[in-house]
CSV table of C-alpha atoms in Angstrom, one decimal:
chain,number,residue,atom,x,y,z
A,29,UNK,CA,-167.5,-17.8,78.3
A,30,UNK,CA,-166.2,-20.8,76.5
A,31,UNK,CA,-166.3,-24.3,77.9
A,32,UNK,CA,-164.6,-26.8,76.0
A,33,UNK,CA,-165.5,-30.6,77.5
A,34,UNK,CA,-163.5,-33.8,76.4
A,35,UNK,CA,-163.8,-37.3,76.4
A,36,UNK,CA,-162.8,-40.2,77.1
A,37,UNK,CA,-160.1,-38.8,79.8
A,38,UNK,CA,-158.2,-42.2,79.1
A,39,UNK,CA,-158.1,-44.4,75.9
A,40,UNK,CA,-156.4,-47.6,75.6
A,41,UNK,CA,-156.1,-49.0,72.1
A,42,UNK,CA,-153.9,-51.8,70.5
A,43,UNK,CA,-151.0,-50.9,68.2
A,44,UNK,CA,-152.3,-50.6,64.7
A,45,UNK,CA,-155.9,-49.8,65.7
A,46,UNK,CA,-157.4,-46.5,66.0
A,47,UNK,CA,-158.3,-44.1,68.4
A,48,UNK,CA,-161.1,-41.4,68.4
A,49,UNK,CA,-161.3,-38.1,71.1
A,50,UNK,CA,-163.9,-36.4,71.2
A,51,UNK,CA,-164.6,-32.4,72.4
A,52,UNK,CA,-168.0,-30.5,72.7
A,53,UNK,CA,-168.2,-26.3,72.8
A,54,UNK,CA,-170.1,-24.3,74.4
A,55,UNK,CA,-169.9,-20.8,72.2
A,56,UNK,CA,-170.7,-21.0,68.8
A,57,UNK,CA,-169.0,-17.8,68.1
A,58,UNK,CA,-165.8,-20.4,68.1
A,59,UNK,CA,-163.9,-20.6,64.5
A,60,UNK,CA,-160.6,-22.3,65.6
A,61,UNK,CA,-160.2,-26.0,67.0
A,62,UNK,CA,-156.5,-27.4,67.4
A,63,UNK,CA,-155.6,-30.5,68.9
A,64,UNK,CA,-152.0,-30.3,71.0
A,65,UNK,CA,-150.3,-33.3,72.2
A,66,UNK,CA,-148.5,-33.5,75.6
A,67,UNK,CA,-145.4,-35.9,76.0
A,68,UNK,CA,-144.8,-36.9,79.7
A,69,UNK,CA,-142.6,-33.6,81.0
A,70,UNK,CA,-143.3,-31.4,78.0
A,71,UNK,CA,-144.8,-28.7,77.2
A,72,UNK,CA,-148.2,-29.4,74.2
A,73,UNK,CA,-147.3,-29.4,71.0
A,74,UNK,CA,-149.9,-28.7,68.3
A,75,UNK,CA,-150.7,-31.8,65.6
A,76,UNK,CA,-153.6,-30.1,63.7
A,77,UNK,CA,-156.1,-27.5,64.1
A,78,UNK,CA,-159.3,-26.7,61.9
A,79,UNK,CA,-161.3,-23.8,61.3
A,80,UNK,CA,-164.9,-23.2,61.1
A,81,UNK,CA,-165.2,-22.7,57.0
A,82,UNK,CA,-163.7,-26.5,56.7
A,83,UNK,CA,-165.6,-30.0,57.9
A,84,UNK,CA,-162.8,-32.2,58.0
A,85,UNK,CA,-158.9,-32.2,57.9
A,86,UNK,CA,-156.6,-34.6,57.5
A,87,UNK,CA,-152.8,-34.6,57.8
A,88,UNK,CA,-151.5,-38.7,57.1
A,89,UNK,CA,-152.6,-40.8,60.5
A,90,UNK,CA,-154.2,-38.4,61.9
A,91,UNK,CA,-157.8,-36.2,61.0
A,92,UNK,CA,-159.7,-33.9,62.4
A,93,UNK,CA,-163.5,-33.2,62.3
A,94,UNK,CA,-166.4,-30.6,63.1
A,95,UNK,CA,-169.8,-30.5,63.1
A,96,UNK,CA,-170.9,-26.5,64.0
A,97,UNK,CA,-174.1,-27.3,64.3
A,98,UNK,CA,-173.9,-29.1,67.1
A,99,UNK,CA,-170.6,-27.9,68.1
A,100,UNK,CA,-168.6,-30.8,68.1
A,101,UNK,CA,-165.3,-31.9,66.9
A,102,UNK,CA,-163.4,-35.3,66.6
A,103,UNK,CA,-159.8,-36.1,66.5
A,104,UNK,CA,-159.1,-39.6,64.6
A,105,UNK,CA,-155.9,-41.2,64.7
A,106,UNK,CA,-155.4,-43.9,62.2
A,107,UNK,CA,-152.8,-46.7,62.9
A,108,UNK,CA,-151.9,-46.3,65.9
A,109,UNK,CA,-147.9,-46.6,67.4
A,110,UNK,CA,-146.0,-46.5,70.7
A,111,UNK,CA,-145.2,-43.1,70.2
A,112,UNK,CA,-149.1,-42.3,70.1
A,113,UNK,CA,-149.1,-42.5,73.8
A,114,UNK,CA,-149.6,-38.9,75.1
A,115,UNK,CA,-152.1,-37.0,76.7
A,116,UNK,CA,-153.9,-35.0,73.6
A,117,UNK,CA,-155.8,-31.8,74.4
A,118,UNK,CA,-158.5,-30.0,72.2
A,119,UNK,CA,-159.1,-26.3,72.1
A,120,UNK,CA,-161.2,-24.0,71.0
A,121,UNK,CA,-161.3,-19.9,70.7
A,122,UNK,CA,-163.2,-17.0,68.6
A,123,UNK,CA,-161.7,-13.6,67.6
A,124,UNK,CA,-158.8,-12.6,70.0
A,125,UNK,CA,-159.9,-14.8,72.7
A,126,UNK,CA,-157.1,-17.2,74.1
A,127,UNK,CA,-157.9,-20.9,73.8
A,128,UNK,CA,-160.1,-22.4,75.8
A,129,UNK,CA,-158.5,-26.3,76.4
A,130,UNK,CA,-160.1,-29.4,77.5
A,131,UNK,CA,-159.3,-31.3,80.4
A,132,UNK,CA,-157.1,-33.9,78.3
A,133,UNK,CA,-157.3,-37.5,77.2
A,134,UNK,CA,-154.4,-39.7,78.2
A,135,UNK,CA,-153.7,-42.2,75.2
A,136,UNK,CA,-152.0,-45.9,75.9
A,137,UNK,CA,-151.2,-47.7,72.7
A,138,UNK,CA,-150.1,-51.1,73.6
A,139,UNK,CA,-147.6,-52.8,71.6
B,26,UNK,CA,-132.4,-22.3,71.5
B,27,UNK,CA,-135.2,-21.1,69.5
B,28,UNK,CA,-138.0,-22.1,71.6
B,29,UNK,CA,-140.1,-20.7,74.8
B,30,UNK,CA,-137.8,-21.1,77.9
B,31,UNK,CA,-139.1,-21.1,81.3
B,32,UNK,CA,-137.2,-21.5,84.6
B,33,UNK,CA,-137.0,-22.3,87.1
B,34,UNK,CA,-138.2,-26.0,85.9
B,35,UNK,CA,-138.8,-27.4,89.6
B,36,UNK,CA,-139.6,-24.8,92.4
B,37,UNK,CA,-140.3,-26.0,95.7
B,38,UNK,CA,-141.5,-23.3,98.5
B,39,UNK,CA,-143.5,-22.9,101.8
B,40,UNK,CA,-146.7,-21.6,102.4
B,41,UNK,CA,-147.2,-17.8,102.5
B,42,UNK,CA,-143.6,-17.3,100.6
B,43,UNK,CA,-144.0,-15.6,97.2
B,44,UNK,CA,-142.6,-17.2,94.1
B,45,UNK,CA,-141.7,-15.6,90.9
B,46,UNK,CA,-141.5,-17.4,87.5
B,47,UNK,CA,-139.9,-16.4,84.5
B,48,UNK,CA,-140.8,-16.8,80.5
B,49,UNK,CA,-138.5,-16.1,77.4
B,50,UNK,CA,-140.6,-16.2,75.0
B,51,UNK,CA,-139.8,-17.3,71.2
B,52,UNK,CA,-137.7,-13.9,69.3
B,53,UNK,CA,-140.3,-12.1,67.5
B,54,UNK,CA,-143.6,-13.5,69.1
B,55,UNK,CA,-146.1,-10.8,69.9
B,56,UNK,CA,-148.7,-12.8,71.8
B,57,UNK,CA,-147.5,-14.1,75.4
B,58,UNK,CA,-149.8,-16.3,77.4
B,59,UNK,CA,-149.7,-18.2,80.8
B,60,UNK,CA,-151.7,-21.1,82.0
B,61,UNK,CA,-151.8,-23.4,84.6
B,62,UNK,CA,-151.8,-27.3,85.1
B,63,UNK,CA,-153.1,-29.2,88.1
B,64,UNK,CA,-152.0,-32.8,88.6
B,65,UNK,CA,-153.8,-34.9,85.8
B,66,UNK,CA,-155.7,-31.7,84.6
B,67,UNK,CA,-156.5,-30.2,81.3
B,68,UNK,CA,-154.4,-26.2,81.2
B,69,UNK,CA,-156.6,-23.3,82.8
B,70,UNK,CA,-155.8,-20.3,81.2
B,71,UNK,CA,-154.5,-17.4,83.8
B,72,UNK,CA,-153.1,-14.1,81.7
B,73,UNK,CA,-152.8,-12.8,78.1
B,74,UNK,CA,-150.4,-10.2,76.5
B,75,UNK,CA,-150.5,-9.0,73.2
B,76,UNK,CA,-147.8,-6.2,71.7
B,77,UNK,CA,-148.7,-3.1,73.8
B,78,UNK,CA,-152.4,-4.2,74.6
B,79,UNK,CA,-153.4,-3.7,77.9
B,80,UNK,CA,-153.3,-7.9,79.3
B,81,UNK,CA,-156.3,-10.0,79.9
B,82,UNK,CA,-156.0,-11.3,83.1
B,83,UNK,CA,-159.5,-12.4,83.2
B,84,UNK,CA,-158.0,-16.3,84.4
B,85,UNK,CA,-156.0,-15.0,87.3
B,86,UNK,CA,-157.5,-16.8,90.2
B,87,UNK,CA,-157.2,-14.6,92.7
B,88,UNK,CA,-155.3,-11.2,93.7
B,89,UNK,CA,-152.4,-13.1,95.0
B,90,UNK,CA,-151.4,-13.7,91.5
B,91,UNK,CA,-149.8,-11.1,88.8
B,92,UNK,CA,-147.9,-11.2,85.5
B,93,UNK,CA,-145.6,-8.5,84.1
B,94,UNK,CA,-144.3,-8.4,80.5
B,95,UNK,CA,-141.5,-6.2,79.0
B,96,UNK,CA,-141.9,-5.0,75.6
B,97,UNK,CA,-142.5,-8.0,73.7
B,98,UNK,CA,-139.9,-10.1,75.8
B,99,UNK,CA,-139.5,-11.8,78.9
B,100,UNK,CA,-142.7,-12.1,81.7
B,101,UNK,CA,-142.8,-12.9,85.3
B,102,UNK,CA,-145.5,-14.4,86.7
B,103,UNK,CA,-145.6,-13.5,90.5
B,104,UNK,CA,-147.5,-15.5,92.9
B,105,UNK,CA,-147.6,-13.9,96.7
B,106,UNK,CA,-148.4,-15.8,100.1
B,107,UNK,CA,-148.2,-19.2,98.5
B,108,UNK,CA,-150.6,-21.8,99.0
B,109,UNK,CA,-150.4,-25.4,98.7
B,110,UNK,CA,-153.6,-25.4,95.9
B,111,UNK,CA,-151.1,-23.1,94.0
B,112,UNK,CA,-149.2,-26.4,93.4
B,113,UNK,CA,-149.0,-26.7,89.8
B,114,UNK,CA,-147.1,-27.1,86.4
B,115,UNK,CA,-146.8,-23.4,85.2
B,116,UNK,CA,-147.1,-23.1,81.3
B,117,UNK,CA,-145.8,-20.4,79.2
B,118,UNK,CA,-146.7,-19.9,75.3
B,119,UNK,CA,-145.9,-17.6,72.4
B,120,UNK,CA,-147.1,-17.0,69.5
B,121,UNK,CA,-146.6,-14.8,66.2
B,122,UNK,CA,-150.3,-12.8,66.6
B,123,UNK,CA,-152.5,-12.8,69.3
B,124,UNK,CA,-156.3,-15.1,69.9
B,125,UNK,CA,-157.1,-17.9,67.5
B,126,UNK,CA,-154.5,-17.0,64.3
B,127,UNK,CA,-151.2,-18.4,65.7
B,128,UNK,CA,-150.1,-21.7,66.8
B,129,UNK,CA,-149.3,-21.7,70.7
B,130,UNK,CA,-145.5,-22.8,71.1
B,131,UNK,CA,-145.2,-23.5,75.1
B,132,UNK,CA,-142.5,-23.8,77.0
B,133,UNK,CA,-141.4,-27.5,79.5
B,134,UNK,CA,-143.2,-25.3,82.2
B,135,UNK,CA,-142.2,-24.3,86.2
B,136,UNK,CA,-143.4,-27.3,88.3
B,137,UNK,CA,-143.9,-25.3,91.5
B,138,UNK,CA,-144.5,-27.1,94.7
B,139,UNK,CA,-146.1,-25.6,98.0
B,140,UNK,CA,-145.8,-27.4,101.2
């Protein structure tokens, strides 16, 4: 089955700078990559997602990339704020699997 | 509200009592889904329901665990003889179809606590 590794597992930037996670796959039947972001007693909330037919994404601070071939994909934040400071998950599926998450990167942007 | 509403939010339990979870999902949402999070850990997925598809329960951990869905409404997720690895944050999610077409919405999640 899938396996979906992230890193770094924490990330401490200063405000204004920006921040890069990165996820590897294991299945290249995978097609769908979204990125959720988890507030401290919340439940994720998705920011952006891409599919395999598209390289990069980009929705204002924040982008998303993939590289199929070697089965990676980056999520870029631009700019960062206070209200960065999550923990941000990637995922990935194929078909009518369910997603497959990472094991989460805790973000700390410092003011 | 209009969103995925678990309860309870905090349960706290002893060993070898069973637990039962509950998950209203968002009005309309086909796809059901249940996961797990450990202390400081990513979400591990447990069970899938989609419309009147038999589930996937290919994440339940072991046969102490089982998930029932009505219709396209409300699940329980049962957990029997507790154990205190079974401590966990217990996320629900919905969405409109089922696999990799369909944002997840999830729920604030049942902190459940063995000791």
């Amino acid at each position: 089955g899938e396996n979906v590794e992230q890193h770094p597992s924490t990330l401490s930037v200063q405000e204004g700078d920006s921040a890069v996670i990165k996820c590897t796959y294991s299945d290249s039947a995978s097609n769908y990559f979204p990125w959720y972001k988890q507030e401290l007693g919340k439940g994720p909330q998705l920011i952006i997602d891409i599919r395999s037919n598209v390289g990069e994404k980009k929705d204002q601070r924040i982008a998303v990339t993939l590289n199929k071939t070697a089965k990676h994909f980056s999520l870029h934040i631009t700019e960062t704020q206070p209200e960065d400071s999550a923990v941000y998950f990637c995922a990935a599926s194929s078909g009518n699997t369910p997603l497959v998450f990472g094991k989460g990167t805790r973000l700390s942007v410092i003011a | 509200g209009a969103g995925v509403s678990q309860s309870p939010s905090n349960k706290v339990t002893e060993k070898g009592k069973d637990v039962e979870l509950r998950c209203d999902p968002i009005s309309g949402h086909t796809a059901l889904y249940w996961y797990r999070q450990r202390l400081g850990q990513g979400l591990e997925f447990l069970i899938y329901f989609q419309g009147n598809s038999a589930p996937d329960k290919s994440g339940l951990p072991s046969d102490r665990f089982s998930a029932e869905r009505t219709g396209e409404s409300v699940s329980t997720l049962t957990i029997q003889r507790t154990q205190q690895e079974d401590s966990a944050v217990y996320l629900c999610a919905s969405s409109w179809v089922g696999g990799d077409t369909g944002e997840l919405f999830f729920g604030e999640g049942s902190r459940l606590t063995v000791l």
